[in-house]
Short mmCIF file of C-alpha atoms in Angstrom, two decimals:
data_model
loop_
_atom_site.label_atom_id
_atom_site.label_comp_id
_atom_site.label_asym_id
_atom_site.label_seq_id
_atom_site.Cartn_x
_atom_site.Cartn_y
_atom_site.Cartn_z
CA UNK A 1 2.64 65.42 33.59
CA UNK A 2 5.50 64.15 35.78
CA UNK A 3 7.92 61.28 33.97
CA UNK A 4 6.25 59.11 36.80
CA UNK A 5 3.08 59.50 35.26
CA UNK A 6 3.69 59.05 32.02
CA UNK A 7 5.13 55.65 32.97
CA UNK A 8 2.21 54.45 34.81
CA UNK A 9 0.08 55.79 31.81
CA UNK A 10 2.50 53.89 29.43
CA UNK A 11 2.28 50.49 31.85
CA UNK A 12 -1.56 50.90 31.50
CA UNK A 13 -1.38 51.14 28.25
CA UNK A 14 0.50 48.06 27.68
CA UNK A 15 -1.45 46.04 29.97
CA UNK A 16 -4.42 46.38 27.95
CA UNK A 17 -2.91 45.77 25.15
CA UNK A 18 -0.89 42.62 26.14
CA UNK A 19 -4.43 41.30 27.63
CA UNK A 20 -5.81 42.04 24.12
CA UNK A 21 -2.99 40.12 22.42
CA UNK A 22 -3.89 37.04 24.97
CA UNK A 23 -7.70 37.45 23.91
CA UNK A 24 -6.98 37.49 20.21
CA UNK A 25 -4.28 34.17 20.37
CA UNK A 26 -7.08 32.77 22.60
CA UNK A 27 -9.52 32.67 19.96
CA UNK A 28 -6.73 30.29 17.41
CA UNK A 29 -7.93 26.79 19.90
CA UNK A 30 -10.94 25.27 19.19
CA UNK A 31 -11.31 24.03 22.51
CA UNK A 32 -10.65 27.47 24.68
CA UNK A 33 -12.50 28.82 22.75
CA UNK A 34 -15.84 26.88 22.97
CA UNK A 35 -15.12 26.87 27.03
CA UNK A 36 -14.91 30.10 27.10
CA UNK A 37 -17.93 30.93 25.30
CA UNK A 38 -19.63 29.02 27.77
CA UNK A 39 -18.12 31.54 30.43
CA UNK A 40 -18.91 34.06 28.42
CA UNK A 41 -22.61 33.25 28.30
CA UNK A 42 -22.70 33.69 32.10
CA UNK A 43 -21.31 36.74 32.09
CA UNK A 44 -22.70 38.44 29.47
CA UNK A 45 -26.19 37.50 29.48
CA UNK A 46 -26.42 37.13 33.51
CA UNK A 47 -27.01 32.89 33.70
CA UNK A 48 -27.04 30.80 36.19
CA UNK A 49 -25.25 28.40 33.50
CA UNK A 50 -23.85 28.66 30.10
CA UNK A 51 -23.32 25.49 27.87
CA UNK A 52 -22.00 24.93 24.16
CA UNK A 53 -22.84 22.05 22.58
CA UNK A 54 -20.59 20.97 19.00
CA UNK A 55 -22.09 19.86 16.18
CA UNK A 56 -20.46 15.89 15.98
CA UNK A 57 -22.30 15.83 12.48
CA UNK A 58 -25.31 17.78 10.67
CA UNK A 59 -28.07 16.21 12.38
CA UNK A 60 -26.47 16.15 16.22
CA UNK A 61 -24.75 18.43 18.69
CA UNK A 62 -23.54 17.15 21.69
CA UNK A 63 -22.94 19.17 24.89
CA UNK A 64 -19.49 19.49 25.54
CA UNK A 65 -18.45 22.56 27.37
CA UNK A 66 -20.61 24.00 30.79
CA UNK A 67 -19.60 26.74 32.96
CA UNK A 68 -22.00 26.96 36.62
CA UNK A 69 -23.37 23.54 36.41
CA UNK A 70 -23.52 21.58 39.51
CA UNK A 71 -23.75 17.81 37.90
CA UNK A 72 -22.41 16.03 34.95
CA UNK A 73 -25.72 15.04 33.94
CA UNK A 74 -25.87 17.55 30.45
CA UNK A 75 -22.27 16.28 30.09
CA UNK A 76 -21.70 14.72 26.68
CA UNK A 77 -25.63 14.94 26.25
CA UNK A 78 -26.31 14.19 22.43
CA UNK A 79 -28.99 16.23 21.38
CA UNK A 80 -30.61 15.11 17.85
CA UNK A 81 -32.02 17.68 15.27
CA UNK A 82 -35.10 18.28 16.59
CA UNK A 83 -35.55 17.54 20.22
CA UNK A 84 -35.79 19.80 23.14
CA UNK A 85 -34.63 23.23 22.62
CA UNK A 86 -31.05 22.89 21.21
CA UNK A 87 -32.82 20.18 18.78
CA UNK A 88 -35.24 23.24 17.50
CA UNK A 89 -32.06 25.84 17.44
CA UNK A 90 -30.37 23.43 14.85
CA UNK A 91 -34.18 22.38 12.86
CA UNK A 92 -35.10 26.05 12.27
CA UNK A 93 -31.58 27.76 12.30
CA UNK A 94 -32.78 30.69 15.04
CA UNK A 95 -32.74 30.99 18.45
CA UNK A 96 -35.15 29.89 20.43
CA UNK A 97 -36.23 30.26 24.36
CA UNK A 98 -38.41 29.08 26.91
CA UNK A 99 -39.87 30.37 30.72
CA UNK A 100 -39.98 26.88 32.18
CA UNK A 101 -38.13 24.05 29.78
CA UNK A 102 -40.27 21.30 31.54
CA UNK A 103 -43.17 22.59 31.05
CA UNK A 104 -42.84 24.25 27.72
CA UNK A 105 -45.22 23.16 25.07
CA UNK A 106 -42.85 24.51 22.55
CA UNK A 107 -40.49 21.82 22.49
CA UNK A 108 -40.43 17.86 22.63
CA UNK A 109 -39.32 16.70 26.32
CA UNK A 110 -36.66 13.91 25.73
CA UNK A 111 -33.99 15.17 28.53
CA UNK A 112 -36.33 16.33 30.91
CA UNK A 113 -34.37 14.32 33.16
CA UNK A 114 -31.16 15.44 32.91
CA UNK A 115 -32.85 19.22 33.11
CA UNK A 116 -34.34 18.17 36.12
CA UNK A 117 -31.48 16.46 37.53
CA UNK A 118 -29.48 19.78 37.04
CA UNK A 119 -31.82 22.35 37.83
CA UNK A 120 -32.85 24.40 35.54
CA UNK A 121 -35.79 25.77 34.36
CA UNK A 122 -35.65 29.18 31.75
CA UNK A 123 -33.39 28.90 28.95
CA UNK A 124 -32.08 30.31 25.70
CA UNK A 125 -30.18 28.73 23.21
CA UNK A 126 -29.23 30.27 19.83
CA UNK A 127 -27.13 29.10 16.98
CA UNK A 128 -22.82 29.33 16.24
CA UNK A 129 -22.40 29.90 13.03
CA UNK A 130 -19.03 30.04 11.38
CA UNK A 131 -19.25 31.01 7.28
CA UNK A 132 -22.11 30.64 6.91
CA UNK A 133 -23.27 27.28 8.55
CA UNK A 134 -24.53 26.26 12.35
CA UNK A 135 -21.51 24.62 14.04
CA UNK A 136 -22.36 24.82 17.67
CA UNK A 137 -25.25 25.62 19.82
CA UNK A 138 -24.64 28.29 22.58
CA UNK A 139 -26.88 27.78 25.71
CA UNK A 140 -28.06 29.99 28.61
CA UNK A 141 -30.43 29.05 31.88
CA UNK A 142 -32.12 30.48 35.11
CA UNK A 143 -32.60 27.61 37.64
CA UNK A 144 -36.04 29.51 38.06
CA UNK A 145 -38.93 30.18 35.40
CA UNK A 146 -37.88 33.62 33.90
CA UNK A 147 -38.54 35.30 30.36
CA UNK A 148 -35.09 35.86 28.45
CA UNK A 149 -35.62 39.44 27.02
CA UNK A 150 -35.14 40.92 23.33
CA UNK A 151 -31.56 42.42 25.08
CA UNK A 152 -30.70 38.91 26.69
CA UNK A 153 -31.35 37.24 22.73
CA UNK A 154 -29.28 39.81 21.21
CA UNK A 155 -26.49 39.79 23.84
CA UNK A 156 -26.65 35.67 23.37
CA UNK A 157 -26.35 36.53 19.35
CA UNK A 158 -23.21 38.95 20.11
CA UNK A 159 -21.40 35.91 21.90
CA UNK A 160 -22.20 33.39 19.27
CA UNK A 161 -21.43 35.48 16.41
CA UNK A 162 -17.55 35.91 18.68
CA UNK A 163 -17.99 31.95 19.10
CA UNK A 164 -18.21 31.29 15.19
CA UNK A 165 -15.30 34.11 14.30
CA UNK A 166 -12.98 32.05 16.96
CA UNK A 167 -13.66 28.84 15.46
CA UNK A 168 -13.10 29.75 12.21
CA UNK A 169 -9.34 31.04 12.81
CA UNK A 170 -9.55 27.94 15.37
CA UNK A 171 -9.83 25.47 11.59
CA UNK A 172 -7.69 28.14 10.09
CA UNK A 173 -4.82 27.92 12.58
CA UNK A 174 -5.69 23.64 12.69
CA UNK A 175 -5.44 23.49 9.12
CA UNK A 176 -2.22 25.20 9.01
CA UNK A 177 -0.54 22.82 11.41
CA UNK A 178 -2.20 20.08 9.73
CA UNK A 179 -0.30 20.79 6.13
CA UNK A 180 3.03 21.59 7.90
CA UNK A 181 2.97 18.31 9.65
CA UNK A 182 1.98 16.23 6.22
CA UNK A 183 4.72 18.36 4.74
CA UNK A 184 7.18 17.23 7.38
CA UNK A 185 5.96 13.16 6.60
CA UNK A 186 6.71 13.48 2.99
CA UNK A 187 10.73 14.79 3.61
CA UNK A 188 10.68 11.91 6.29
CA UNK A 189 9.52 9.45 3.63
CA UNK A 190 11.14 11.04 0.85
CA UNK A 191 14.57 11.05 2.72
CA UNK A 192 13.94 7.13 3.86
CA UNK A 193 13.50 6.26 1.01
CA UNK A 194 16.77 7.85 -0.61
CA UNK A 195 18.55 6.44 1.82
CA UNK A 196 17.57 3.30 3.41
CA UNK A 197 15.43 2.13 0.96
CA UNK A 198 18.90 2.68 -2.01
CA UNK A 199 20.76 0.55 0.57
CA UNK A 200 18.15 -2.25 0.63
CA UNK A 201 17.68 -2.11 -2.37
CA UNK A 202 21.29 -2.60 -3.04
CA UNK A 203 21.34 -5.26 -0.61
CA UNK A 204 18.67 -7.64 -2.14
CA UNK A 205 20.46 -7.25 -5.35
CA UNK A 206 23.32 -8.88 -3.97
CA UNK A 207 21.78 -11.49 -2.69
CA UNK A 208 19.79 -12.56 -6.00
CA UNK A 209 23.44 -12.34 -7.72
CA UNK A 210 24.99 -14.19 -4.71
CA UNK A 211 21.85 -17.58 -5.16
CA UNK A 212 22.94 -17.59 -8.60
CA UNK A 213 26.47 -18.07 -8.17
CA UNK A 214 26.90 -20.39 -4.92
CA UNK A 215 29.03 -22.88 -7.31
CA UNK A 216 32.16 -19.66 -6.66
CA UNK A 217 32.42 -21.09 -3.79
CA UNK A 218 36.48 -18.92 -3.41
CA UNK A 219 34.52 -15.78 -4.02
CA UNK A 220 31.55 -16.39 -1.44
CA UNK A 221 33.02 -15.52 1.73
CA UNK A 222 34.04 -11.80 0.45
CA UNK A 223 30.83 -11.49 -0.94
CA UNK A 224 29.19 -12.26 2.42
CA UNK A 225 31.37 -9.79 3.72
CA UNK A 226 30.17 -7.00 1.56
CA UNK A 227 26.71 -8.03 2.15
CA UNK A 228 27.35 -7.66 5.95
CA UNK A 229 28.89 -4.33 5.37
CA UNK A 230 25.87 -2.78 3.34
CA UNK A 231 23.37 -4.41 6.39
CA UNK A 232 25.19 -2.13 8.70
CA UNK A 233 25.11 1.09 6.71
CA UNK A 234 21.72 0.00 6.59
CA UNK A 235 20.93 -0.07 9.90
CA UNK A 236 23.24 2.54 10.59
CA UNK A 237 21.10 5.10 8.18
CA UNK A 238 18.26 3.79 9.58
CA UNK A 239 19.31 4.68 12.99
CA UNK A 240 20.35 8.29 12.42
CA UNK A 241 16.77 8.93 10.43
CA UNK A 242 15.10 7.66 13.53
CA UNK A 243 17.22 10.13 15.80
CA UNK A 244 16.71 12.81 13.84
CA UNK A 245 13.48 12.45 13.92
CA UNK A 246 12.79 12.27 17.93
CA UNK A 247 15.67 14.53 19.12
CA UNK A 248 15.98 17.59 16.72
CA UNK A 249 16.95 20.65 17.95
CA UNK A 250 15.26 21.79 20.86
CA UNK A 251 13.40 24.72 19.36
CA UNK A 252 11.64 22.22 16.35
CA UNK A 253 11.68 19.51 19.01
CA UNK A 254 9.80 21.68 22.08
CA UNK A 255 6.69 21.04 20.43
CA UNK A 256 6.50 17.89 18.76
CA UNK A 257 7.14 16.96 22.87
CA UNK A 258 4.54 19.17 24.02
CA UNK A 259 2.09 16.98 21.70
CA UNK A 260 3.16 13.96 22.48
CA UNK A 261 2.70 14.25 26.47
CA UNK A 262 -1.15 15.83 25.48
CA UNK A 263 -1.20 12.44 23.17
CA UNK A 264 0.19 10.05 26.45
CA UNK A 265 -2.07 12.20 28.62
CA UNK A 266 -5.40 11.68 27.11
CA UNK A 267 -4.67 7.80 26.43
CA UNK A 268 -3.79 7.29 29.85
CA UNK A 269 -6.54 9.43 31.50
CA UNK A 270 -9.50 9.69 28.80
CA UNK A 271 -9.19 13.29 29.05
CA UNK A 272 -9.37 15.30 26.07
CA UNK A 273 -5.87 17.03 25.87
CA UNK A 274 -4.90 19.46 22.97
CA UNK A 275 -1.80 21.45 22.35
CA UNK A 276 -2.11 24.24 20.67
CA UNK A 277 0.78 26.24 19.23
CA UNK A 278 -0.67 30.01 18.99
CA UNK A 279 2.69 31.03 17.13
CA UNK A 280 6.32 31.09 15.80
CA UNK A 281 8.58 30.24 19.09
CA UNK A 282 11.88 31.66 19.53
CA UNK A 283 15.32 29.35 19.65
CA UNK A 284 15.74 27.83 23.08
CA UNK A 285 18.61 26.15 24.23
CA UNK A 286 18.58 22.69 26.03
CA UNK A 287 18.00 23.53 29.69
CA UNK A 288 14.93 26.29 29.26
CA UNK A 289 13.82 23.94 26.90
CA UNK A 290 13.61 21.07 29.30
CA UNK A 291 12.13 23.55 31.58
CA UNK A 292 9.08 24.29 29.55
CA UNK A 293 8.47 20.57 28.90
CA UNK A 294 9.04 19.27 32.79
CA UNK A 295 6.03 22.60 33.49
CA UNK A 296 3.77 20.51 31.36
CA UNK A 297 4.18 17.31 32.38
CA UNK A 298 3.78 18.76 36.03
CA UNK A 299 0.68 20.57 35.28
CA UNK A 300 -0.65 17.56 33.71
CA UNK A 301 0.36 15.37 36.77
CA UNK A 302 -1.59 17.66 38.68
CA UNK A 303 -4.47 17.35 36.79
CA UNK A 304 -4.42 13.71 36.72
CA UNK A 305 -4.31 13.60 40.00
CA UNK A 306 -6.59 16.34 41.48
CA UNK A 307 -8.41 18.17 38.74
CA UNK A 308 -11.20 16.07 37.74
CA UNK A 309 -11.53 17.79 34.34
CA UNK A 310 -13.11 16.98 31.18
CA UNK A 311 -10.41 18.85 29.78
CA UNK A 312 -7.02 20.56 29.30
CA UNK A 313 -5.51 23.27 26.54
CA UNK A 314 -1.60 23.06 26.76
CA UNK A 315 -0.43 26.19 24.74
CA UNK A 316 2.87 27.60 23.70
CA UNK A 317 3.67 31.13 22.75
CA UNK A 318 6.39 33.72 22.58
CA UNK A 319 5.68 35.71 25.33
CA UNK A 320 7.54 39.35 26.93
CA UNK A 321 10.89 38.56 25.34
CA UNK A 322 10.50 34.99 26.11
CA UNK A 323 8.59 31.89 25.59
CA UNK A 324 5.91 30.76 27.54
CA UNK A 325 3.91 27.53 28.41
CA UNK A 326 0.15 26.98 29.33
CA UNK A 327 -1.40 24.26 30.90
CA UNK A 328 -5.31 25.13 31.20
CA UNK A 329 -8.36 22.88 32.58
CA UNK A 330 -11.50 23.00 34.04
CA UNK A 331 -11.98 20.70 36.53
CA UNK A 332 -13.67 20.94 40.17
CA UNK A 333 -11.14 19.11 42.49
CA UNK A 334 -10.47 20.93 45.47
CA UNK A 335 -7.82 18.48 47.00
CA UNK A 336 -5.02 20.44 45.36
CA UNK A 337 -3.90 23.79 46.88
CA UNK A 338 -1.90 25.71 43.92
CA UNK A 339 1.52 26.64 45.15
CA UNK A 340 1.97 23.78 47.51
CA UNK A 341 3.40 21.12 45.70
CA UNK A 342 6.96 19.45 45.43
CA UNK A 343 7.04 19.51 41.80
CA UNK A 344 5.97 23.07 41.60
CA UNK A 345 8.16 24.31 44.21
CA UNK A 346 11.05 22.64 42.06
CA UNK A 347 10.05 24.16 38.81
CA UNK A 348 9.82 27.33 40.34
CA UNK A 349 13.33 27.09 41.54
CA UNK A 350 15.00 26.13 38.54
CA UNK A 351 13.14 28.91 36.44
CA UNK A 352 14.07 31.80 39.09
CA UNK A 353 17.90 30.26 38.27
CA UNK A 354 17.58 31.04 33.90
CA UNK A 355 15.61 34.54 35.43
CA UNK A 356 12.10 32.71 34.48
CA UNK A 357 8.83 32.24 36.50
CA UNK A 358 6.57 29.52 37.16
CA UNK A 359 2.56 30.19 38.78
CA UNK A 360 -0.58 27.66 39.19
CA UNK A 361 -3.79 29.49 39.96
CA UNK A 362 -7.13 28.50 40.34
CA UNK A 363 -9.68 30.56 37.97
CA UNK A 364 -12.28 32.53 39.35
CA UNK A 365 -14.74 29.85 37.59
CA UNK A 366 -13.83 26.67 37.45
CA UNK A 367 -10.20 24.55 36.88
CA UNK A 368 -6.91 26.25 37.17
CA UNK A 369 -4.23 27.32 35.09
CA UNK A 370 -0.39 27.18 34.88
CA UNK A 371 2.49 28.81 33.42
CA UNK A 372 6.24 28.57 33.14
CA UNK A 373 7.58 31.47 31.13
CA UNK A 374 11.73 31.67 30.44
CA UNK A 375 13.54 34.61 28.73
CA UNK A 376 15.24 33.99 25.54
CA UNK A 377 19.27 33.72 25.81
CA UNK A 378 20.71 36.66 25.60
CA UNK A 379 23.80 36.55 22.88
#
């Protein structure tokens, strides 16, 4: 074998395994991961649609996540223990499928409607479960009366059995964050307090002491003075506790931002928006820094404006000696050409001048991703 061909055999190599490492950090947000079980379905079992609904509380799922529907009218669909065939999925804890949902006597009719209204007629829905307990329902439908197979079932079991593993490291990975941030409250609160709360503290003293002796009438005015003094350490301490806390170094700082533009996002739009940090990043200086949040505040501009999505993933990752961003959703506009915009043409600029990259693509599916990825600095 030539040296050329063991390169290309190396490069193949790594590909898959770089496109395994994606699949496997994937799997750590709860929200990828239910969409793309609902791709998945399709795929997998052959559907004309694929659906997930969450479990909101023991009794009630509600359909969240579709892939190959043509209407909204299953979206946010709450479907109580019970009723229709996700309703029997989560009352006897199996799957469960029909040839024609309409017309099935096997299940109570409730959202005939809405099955009407989006076409569908076979279907297949089985249980998620994640240790041990249902947490989602997985769907699959023909938009023609068909009978789902023993291999369909079992294929359907394969992906939800994948669905519950992913959203177990999904609560893993969420509870993680969730104790580092508490962690970082209490040293905020706990440094506050040693602080600005002494000073106050030392200032309210002062002023009992000074009430009591307004007859020293030659010692007031220095008094005041001090008092003045301690209100501007005061606010002085107060002030540098505040910075700290909003502009810390760029590399703990990158994605307390990231969050906060999902945060601003989803008040201003209604939009579920999560960020998701899939692991450790690498220190960034300033300008790539600013580089990676200005690609996230562009992709979500561009979903604002053209997307029509029910939601977005941003993610953040160390990436090919680098670190990169991800902004993900799956909406159906069609007004937006990737590639074409100021703001994109911009970003792309400045990250071909720190030797980074910047693409939006549309999936094959549904919605369309981008990604700015920057190398680290070299010392």
């Amino acid at each position: 074998m030539t040296a050329k061909e063991h390169v290309a055999e190396y490069s193949a190599v790594l590909g898959e395994l770089l496109r395994e490492r994606e699949k496997l950090l994937g799997t750590l947000d709860r929200v990828a991961a239910l969409h793309g079980t609902a791709r998945l379905i399709r795929e997998t079992v052959g559907a004309k649609a694929g659906f997930v609904a969450e479990l909101d509380r023991p009794e009630l799922a509600v359909i969240r996540w579709m892939s190959g529907t043509r209407t909204d009218s299953l979206q946010d669909l709450e479907v109580p223990v019970g009723q229709g065939i996700g309703g029997r999925v989560l009352a006897l804890g199996r799957p469960v499928k029909v040839a024609d949902y309409v017309s099935s006597p096997a299940i109570t009719h409730q959202f005939d409607a809405q099955v009407r209204g989006e076409g569908l007629a076979a279907m297949l829905a089985v249980p998620i479960v994640a240790r041990g307990e249902t947490v989602a329902i997985a769907y699959a439908a023909m938009r023609e009366p068909a009978d789902f197979g023993d291999d369909a079932v079992r294929r359907m079991e394969e992906v939800a059995r994948e669905a519950g593993t992913a959203l177990h490291l999904a609560k893993v990975a969420e509870t993680d964050r969730t104790a580092a941030v508490a962690g970082e409250r209490l040293r905020m609160q706990s440094a506050l307090h040693d602080s600005v709360g002494a000073l106050l503290f030392s200032i309210g003293v002062q002023v009992r002491d000074l009430h009591e002796d307004l007859r020293e009438l030659p010692g007031l005015e220095a008094r005041l003075r001090r008092l003045e003094g301690d209100v501007s350490a005061a606010a002085g301490a107060l002030r540098e506790s505040l910075l700290a806390l909003s502009e810390c170094s760029p590399e703990r700082a990158l994605p307390v931002e990231l969050a906060e533009h999902c945060r601003s996002f989803q008040a201003r739009c209604g939009v579920p928006a999560r960020f998701v940090q899939l692991a450790a990043v690498p220190p960034l200086d300033a300008e790539r820094t600013a580089l990676l949040v200005a690609a996230v505040r562009e992709g979500l501009l561009n979903v604002e404006k053209h997307a029509r999505a029910s939601s977005v993933v941003v993610s953040l990752l160390p990436s090919d000696d680098g670190v990169q961003v991800v902004v993900a959703d799956d909406g159906t506009g069609t007004d937006a050409v990737p590639g074409t915009g100021m703001g994109l043409r911009t970003l792309t600029r400045r990250a071909a001048r720190l030797g980074g990259r910047v693409s939006l693509v549309r999936d094959d599916d549904d919605g369309c991703t981008l990604r700015a990825w920057v190398p680290l600095v070299r010392r």
